[in-house]
XYZ file of C-alpha atoms in Angstrom:
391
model
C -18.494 0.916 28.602
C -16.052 2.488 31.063
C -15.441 6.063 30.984
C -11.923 7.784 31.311
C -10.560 10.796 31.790
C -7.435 12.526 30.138
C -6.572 15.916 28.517
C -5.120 15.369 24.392
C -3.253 18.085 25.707
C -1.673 16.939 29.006
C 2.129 17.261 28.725
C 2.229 13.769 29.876
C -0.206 12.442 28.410
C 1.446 14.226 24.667
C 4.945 12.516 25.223
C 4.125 8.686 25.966
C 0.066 8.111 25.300
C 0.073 4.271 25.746
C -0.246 4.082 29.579
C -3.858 5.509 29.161
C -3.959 3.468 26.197
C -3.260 0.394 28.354
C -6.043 1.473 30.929
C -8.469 1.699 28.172
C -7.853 -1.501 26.487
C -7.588 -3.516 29.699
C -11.383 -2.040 30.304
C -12.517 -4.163 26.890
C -12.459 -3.187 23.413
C -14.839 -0.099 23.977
C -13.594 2.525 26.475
C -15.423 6.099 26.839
C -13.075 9.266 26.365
C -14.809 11.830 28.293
C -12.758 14.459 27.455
C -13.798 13.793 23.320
C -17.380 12.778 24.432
C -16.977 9.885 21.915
C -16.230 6.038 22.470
C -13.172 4.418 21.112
C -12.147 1.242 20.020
C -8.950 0.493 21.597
C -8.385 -3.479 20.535
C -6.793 -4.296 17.671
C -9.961 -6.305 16.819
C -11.968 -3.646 17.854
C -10.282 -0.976 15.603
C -9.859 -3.432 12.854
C -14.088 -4.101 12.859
C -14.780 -0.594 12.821
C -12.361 0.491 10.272
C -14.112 -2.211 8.080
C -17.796 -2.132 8.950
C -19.727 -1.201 6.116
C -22.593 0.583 8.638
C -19.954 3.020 9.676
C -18.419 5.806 7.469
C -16.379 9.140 7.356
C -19.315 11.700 6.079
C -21.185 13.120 8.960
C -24.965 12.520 8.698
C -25.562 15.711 8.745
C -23.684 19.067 7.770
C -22.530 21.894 10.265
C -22.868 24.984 10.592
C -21.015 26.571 7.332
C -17.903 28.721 8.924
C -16.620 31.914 7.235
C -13.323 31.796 9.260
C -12.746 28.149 7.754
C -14.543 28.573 4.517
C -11.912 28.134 1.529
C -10.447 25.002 4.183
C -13.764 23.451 4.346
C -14.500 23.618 0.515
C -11.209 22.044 -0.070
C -12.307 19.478 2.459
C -16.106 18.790 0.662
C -14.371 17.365 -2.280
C -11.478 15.110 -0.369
C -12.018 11.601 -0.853
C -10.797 10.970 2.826
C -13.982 12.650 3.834
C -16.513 10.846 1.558
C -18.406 7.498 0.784
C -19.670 6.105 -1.865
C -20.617 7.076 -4.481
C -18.293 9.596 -4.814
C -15.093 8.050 -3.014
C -16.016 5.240 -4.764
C -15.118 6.984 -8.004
C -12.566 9.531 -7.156
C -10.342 6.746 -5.288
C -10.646 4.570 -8.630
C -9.346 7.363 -10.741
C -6.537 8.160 -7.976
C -5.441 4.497 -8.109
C -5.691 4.690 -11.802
C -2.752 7.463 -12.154
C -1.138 6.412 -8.521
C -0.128 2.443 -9.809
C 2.245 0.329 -8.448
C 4.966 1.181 -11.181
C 4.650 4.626 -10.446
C 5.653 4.252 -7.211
C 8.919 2.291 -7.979
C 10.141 4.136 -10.490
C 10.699 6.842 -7.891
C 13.225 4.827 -5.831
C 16.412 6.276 -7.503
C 15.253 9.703 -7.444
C 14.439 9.377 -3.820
C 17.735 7.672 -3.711
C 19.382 10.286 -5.054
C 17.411 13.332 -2.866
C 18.699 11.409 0.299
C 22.094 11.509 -0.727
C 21.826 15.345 -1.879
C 20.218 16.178 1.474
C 23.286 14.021 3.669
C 25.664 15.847 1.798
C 24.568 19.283 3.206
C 24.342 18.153 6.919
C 25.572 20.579 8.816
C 28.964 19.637 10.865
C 27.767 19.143 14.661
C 24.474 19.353 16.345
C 21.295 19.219 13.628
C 17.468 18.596 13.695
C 17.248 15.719 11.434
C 13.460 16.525 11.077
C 14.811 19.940 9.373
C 17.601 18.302 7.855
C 15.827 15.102 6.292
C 12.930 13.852 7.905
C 10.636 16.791 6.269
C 12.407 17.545 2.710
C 12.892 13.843 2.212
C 8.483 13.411 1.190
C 7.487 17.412 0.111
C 10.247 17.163 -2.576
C 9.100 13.865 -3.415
C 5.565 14.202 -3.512
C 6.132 17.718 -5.757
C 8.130 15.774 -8.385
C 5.720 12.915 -8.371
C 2.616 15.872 -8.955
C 4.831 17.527 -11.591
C 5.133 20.930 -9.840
C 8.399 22.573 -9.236
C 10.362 21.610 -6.380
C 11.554 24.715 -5.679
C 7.864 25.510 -4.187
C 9.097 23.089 -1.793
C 9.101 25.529 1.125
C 5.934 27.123 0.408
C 4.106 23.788 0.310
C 5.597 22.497 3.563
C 4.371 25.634 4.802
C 0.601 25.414 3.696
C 0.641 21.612 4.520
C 1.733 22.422 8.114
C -0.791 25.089 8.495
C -3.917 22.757 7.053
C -2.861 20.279 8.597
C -2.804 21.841 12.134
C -6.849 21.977 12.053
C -6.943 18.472 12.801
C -5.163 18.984 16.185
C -6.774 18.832 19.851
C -5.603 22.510 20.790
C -7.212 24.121 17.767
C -7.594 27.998 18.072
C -8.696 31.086 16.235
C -5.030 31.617 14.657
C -4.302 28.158 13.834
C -7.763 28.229 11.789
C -7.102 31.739 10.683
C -3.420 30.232 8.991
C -4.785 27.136 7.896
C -7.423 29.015 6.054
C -4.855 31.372 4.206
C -2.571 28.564 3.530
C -5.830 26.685 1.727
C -6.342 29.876 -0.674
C -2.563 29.720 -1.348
C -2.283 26.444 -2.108
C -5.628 26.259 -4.084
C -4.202 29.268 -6.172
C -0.973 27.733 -7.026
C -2.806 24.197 -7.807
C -4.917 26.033 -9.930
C -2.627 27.718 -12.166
C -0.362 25.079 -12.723
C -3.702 22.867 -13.579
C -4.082 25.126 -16.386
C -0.623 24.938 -17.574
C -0.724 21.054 -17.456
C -4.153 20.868 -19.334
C -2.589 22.888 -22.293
C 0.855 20.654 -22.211
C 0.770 17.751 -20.057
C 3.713 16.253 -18.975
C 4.688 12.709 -17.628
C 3.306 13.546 -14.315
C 1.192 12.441 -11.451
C -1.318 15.945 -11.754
C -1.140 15.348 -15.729
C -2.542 11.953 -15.257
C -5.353 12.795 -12.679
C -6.540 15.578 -15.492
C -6.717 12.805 -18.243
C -7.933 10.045 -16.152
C -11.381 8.618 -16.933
C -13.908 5.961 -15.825
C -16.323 5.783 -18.472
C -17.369 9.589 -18.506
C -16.399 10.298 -15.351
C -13.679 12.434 -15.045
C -12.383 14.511 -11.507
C -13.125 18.045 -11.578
C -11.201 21.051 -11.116
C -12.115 21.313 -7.316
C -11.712 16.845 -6.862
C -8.323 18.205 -8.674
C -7.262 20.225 -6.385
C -8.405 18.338 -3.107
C -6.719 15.178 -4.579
C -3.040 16.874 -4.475
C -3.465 18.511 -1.289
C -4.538 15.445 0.246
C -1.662 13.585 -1.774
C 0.503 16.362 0.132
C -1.022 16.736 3.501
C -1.344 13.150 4.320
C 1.919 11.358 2.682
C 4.048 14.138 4.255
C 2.679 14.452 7.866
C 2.630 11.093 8.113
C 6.450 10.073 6.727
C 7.737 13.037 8.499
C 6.443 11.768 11.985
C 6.873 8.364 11.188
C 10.482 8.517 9.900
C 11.370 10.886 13.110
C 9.680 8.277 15.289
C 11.823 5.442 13.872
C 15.515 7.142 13.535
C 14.663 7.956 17.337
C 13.582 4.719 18.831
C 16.437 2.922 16.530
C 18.674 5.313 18.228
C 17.661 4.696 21.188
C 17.262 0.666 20.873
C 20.525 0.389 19.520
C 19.583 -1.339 15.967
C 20.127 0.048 12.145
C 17.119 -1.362 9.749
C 15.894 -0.274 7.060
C 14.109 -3.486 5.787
C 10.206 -4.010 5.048
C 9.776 -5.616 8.274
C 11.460 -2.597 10.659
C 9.100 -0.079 8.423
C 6.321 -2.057 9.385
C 7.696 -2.151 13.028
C 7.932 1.308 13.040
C 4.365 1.961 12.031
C 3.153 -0.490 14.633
C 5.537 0.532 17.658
C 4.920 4.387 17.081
C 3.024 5.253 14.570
C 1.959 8.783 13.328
C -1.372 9.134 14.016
C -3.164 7.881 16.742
C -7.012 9.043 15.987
C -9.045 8.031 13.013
C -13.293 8.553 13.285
C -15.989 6.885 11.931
C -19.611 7.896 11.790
C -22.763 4.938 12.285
C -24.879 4.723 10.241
C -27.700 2.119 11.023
C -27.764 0.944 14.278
C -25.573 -2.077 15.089
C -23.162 -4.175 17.219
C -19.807 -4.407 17.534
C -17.850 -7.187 19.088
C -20.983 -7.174 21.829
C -21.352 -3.247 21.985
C -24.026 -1.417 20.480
C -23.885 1.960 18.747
C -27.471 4.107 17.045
C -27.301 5.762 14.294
C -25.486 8.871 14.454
C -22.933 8.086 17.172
C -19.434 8.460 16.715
C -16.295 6.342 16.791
C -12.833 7.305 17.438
C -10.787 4.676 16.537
C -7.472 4.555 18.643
C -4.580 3.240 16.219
C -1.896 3.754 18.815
C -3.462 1.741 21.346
C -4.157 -0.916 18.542
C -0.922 -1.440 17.273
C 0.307 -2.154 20.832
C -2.863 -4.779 21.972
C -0.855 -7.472 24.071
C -3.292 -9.708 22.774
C -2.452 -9.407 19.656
C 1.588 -9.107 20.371
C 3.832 -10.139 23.060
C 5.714 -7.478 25.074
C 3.756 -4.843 22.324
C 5.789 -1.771 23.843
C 9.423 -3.354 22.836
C 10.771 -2.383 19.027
C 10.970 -5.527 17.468
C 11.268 -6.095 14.029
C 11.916 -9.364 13.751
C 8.268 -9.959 15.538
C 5.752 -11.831 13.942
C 1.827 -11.039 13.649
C -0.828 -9.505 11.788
C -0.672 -6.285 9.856
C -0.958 -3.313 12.182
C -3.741 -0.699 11.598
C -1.697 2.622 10.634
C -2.828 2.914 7.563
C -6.547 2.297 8.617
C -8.148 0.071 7.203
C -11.268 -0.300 4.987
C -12.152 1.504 1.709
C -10.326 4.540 3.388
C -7.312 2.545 3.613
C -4.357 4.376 3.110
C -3.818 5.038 -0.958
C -0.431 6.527 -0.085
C 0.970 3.739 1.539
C 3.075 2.175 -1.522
C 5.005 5.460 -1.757
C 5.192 6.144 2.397
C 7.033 2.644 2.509
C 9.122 3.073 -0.151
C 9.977 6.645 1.340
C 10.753 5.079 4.530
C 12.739 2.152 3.388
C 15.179 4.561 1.097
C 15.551 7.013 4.102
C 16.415 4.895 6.481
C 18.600 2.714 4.151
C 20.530 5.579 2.266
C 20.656 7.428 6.353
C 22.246 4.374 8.264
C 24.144 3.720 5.222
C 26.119 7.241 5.467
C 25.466 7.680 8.971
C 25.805 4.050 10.842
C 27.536 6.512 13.512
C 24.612 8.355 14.058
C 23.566 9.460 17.913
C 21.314 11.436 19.773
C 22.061 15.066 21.290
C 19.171 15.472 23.511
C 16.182 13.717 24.619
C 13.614 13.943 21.444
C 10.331 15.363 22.456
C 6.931 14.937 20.895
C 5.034 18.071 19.527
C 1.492 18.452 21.224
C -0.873 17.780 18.127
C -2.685 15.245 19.433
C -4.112 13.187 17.488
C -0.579 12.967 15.754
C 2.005 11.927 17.278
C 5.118 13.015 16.094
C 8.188 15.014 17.235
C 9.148 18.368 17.025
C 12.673 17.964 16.841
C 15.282 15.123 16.561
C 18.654 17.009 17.347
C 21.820 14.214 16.240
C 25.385 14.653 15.365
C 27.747 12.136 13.455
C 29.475 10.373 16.339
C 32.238 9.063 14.266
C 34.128 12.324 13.843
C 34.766 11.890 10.058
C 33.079 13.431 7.382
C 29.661 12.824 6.430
């Protein structure tokens, strides 16, 4: 396959990604990324095979090298279900789905209703970051009512999220690692106490029914417990925080106010909030003519999948009236996204309850994208109310 050459990092590279995205793809479905020393798929159908091929998974073969600057992080990590196979994600996802059903999910429209509202009405009068403003409270208060903890601790769990989160970046350092690390103990700590509280009197909660859930005798265990909610809270709120930001901003800037199923789904595909998902092999096979051993590698490049010009005329125009298959931002697979119920129905309240309030609403400055690579997300979306009345 061909090899190329670009920097996660490169300022240019960080605010629009799908020019080398278009080089790749035009190179086949398999391009080389020196820079990650890993092969990507960068087709839809390439991405799509690999996020579904049963000879390819998300547990390394083998284990590194334990780290005592990342230890609490890591062990929080061992028992996330994003990071297993079966057996094991094979049972914890089953007992996730169990508690995290489809009625669930709706029956948190009105209060997500309601929290947009709440949060409109304290815009501040002139220039704002609606990532500050709505984009990030919006799914941390959401996702703490739905676990059952107090959503006061909103704060400090946008605070540990951020920091854990950060350790999946491109420009990871000693600090970053050092923070994330901290925040893991924190948030472990507070998980842990108010596990006890909710095994002692449960309540009609999301945490309460995770403790209580059972297949046969299986049941998830204090440390499944408390890797469950984090990832419940890492991965729903990156993700609808960058994705929301991404969509206000390129509605703003295309002109259009939607905030119907098909212009969520748009905004997933045109921009969506991460870009890099991996896959270990393991048993040597082919791909869509490419062969990979056991033990290689995979990065699969979402971005550049969601904007395959085979798959999708004019791919890098906002269209949500377009027709095609499902895009690939919520992966794909048995890891397929067990969030995405709630990050739609986030997105389609936000944006509904925002244009409703706001149909006025503009941009101050150009937005500019944060360097976390493989996210891909702003770091600020400055507005103001362009119709001069009050919000």
């Amino acid at each position: 396959m061909e090899h190329f050459d670009q920097s996660p990092t490169d300022p240019a590279f960080v605010q629009d990604p799908y020019p080398f995205y278009d080089s790749m793809r035009a190179a086949g479905d398999f391009a080389y990324w020196t820079d990650y020393a890993m092969p990507c798929a960068v087709s839809h159908a390439a991405v799509s095979a690999v996020l579904r091929d049963k000879r390819m998974g998300r547990a390394p073969l083998t284990q590194p090298a334990a780290d005592p600057a990342r230890a609490a992080f890591d062990a929080v990590e061992a028992h996330s279900m994003l990071e297993l196979e079966a057996p094991d994600h094979t049972r914890l996802r089953g007992l996730v789905l169990r508690a995290f059903t489809s009625r669930t999910i709706a029956a948190l429209e009105d209060g997500i209703r309601s929290l947009c509202h709440d949060l409109i009405d304290r815009f501040p009068d002139g220039d704002f970051d609606l990532l500050d403003a709505y984009a990030r409270p919006v799914p941390v208060i959401t996702i703490a009512r739905l676990l059952g903890v107090p959503e006061q601790a909103a704060d400090d769990l946008l605070r540990w999220s951020n920091a854990m989160v950060a350790m999946y970046q491109a420009r990871l350092t000693p600090q970053i690692m050092a923070e994330a690390d901290s925040a893991t103990r924190a948030f472990t700590a507070f998980l842990r106490d108010h596990i006890a509280a909710k095994r002692a009197t449960p309540g009609d909660d999301l945490l309460s029914t995770l403790i209580a859930a059972r297949d046969g005798d299986a049941r998830l265990s204090e440390p499944e417990l408390i890797s469950t909610a984090i990832l419940l809270l890492n991965a729903g709120h990156e993700a609808t925080v960058h994705t929301l930001g991404n969509g206000v901003a390129t509605m703003l800037k295309t002109g259009q106010r939607r905030a119907d199923a098909a212009a969520v789904e748009e905004i997933m595909r045109h921009d969506p909030p991460l870009h890099m998902f991996t896959r270990w092999v393991y048993a040597p096979c082919e791909v869509l003519g490419q062969t990979f051993q056991r033990g290689d590698r995979i990065a699969c490049l979402l971005g550049a999948a969601n904007r395959d010009p085979a798959i999708w005329s004019e791919p890098h125009r906002f269209d949500p009236d377009r027709s095609g298959p499902a895009h690939v931002a919520f992966g794909g697979g048995i890891h397929f996204c067990v969030g995405a119920p709630l990050a739609r129905l986030e997105l389609r309240v936000a944006l509904d309850v925002l244009w409703e309030r706001l149909p006025h609403l503009e941009q101050v400055t150009r937005p500019v994208y944060a360097d976390a690579f493989h996210f891909h997300g702003l770091e600020r979306l400055m507005v103001r109310d362009a119709s001069g009345g009050s919000i």
